[in-house]
Structure formats: C-alpha cells, structure tokens
C-alpha cells in the first residue's frame, strides 16, 4: 500500500531553497569548521573545494542536494567563497556540468555518514 508523506506542494518544494538564508542560518548550516576544512583540503582546485563546500552546506540546510545550481542563492555562494578565501566566485554551472559534483556528493555522504538518495537523470 503506497503511503504519501508529503503534500504535492511540499514535494514540489523539497530540495529547493525557500529564499535567501538569514545570517543566522548561514552561520549555523554553512560554517566550515576545522573538520570541514580538512575534508575540503583533500581536493586539488579552488573551484572543486568551493563547489563541494556549497554542496555540503546545502545538504545541511535542506537535507538533500540540489539538482539546479542556479537555484542556490548568491548569499550562500558568497559566504562559502569568503570562508575559503576566494576573491572571485567560480562559475557553479561548470562545476555541476562535470561529473565532479556527483563524485563529491558520494564523498560527502561517505565522510559525514549520511545517506541521501541521489537520482541521476538520464538524457
């Protein structure tokens, strides 16, 4: 017997930012502690570290990863770039067009002990 836990409205909003996170939410969900920085330091390029950090914060905030990188609010992108000491925000769509973001989702899940259903769309 199928059971529906979410209303159609809730299902449509799942995995989407409801707007810009507040400064308190940025500090709570997107702050990179020493353990996060050590995890990100294993990545070679600034853009990879930044993209992975954005995904990590998004997972903490939403409880899942996002499919559409353009839906990530700019305060999130800037907050993460600032913590990583990046003077310029890398182009997020390029990061998501590569397979790297899938790999990072798997690494985040393994490192932080979370299991997130990741649906890959076949084109």
Tab-separated table of C-alpha atoms in Angstrom:
chain	number	residue	atom	x	y	z
A	1	UNK	CA	0.000	0.000	0.000
A	2	UNK	CA	1.632	3.289	-1.073
A	3	UNK	CA	1.840	5.990	1.546
A	4	UNK	CA	2.292	9.677	0.798
A	5	UNK	CA	4.187	11.647	3.411
A	6	UNK	CA	4.362	14.957	1.590
A	7	UNK	CA	1.613	17.006	0.080
A	8	UNK	CA	2.104	17.822	-3.615
A	9	UNK	CA	3.099	21.352	-2.549
A	10	UNK	CA	5.703	20.039	-0.077
A	11	UNK	CA	7.036	17.602	-2.653
A	12	UNK	CA	7.460	20.410	-5.201
A	13	UNK	CA	9.420	22.477	-2.659
A	14	UNK	CA	11.636	19.621	-1.422
A	15	UNK	CA	15.276	20.183	-2.288
A	16	UNK	CA	14.740	23.851	-3.130
A	17	UNK	CA	15.822	26.908	-1.220
A	18	UNK	CA	12.809	28.788	0.141
A	19	UNK	CA	14.707	32.064	-0.334
A	20	UNK	CA	17.948	33.548	0.886
A	21	UNK	CA	19.130	32.053	4.177
A	22	UNK	CA	19.367	34.533	7.042
A	23	UNK	CA	22.773	35.435	8.502
A	24	UNK	CA	21.976	33.128	11.455
A	25	UNK	CA	21.169	30.266	9.067
A	26	UNK	CA	24.371	30.869	7.113
A	27	UNK	CA	26.363	30.691	10.344
A	28	UNK	CA	24.556	27.545	11.501
A	29	UNK	CA	24.440	25.456	8.322
A	30	UNK	CA	27.186	26.818	6.093
A	31	UNK	CA	30.023	27.495	8.531
A	32	UNK	CA	33.118	25.425	7.736
A	33	UNK	CA	34.771	24.107	10.895
A	34	UNK	CA	38.264	22.612	11.094
A	35	UNK	CA	36.982	19.141	10.170
A	36	UNK	CA	35.203	20.502	7.107
A	37	UNK	CA	38.313	22.410	6.057
A	38	UNK	CA	40.455	19.273	6.412
A	39	UNK	CA	37.957	17.331	4.278
A	40	UNK	CA	37.924	20.066	1.613
A	41	UNK	CA	41.728	20.394	1.661
A	42	UNK	CA	41.950	16.970	0.026
A	43	UNK	CA	40.526	18.499	-3.164
A	44	UNK	CA	43.039	19.972	-5.579
A	45	UNK	CA	41.395	23.027	-7.105
A	46	UNK	CA	39.746	26.066	-5.547
A	47	UNK	CA	36.640	25.598	-7.697
A	48	UNK	CA	36.316	21.970	-6.585
A	49	UNK	CA	36.708	22.880	-2.902
A	50	UNK	CA	34.160	25.659	-3.286
A	51	UNK	CA	31.627	23.514	-5.170
A	52	UNK	CA	31.968	20.720	-2.632
A	53	UNK	CA	31.580	23.206	0.245
A	54	UNK	CA	28.409	24.616	-1.342
A	55	UNK	CA	27.008	21.106	-1.637
A	56	UNK	CA	27.936	20.298	1.970
A	57	UNK	CA	26.186	23.409	3.284
A	58	UNK	CA	23.184	22.762	1.067
A	59	UNK	CA	22.900	19.223	2.401
A	60	UNK	CA	22.981	20.531	5.961
A	61	UNK	CA	20.410	23.219	5.228
A	62	UNK	CA	17.955	21.319	3.024
A	63	UNK	CA	18.670	17.726	3.984
A	64	UNK	CA	19.420	16.889	0.364
A	65	UNK	CA	21.466	18.059	-2.610
A	66	UNK	CA	20.025	20.368	-5.258
A	67	UNK	CA	19.720	19.476	-8.919
A	68	UNK	CA	19.652	23.026	-10.225
A	69	UNK	CA	22.760	25.006	-9.286
A	70	UNK	CA	21.164	28.247	-10.419
A	71	UNK	CA	18.634	27.855	-7.597
A	72	UNK	CA	21.336	28.265	-4.944
A	73	UNK	CA	21.061	31.792	-3.516
A	74	UNK	CA	24.021	34.092	-4.072
A	75	UNK	CA	24.497	34.764	-0.312
A	76	UNK	CA	25.298	31.048	0.077
A	77	UNK	CA	27.817	31.147	-2.764
A	78	UNK	CA	29.493	34.288	-1.439
A	79	UNK	CA	29.563	33.043	2.167
A	80	UNK	CA	31.300	29.831	1.156
A	81	UNK	CA	33.757	31.609	-1.157
A	82	UNK	CA	34.643	34.051	1.620
A	83	UNK	CA	35.376	31.226	4.077
A	84	UNK	CA	37.661	29.579	1.536
A	85	UNK	CA	39.481	32.857	0.880
A	86	UNK	CA	38.381	33.084	-2.743
A	87	UNK	CA	38.303	36.595	-4.150
A	88	UNK	CA	36.104	35.509	-7.034
A	89	UNK	CA	33.159	33.112	-7.079
A	90	UNK	CA	33.822	30.282	-9.565
A	91	UNK	CA	31.111	29.515	-12.150
A	92	UNK	CA	28.868	26.985	-10.420
A	93	UNK	CA	27.141	25.723	-13.611
A	94	UNK	CA	30.522	24.494	-14.904
A	95	UNK	CA	31.042	22.560	-11.687
A	96	UNK	CA	27.616	20.938	-11.982
A	97	UNK	CA	28.088	20.129	-15.682
A	98	UNK	CA	31.069	17.961	-14.843
A	99	UNK	CA	30.871	14.589	-13.119
A	100	UNK	CA	32.833	16.060	-10.244
A	101	UNK	CA	29.735	17.139	-8.352
A	102	UNK	CA	28.424	13.540	-8.348
A	103	UNK	CA	31.760	12.334	-7.002
A	104	UNK	CA	31.702	14.993	-4.289
A	105	UNK	CA	28.172	14.013	-3.250
A	106	UNK	CA	29.395	10.459	-2.755
A	107	UNK	CA	32.455	11.631	-0.801
A	108	UNK	CA	30.340	13.901	1.403
A	109	UNK	CA	27.960	11.038	2.131
A	110	UNK	CA	30.775	8.639	2.989
A	111	UNK	CA	32.774	11.128	5.063
A	112	UNK	CA	29.872	12.552	7.054
A	113	UNK	CA	27.917	9.312	7.327
A	114	UNK	CA	24.786	10.440	5.560
A	115	UNK	CA	22.705	8.535	3.085
A	116	UNK	CA	20.959	10.702	0.549
A	117	UNK	CA	19.025	9.283	-2.359
A	118	UNK	CA	20.649	10.757	-5.438
A	119	UNK	CA	18.621	10.489	-8.583
A	120	UNK	CA	20.599	10.823	-11.752
A	121	UNK	CA	18.605	11.915	-14.749
A	122	UNK	CA	19.396	10.123	-17.988
A	123	UNK	CA	19.462	12.364	-21.007
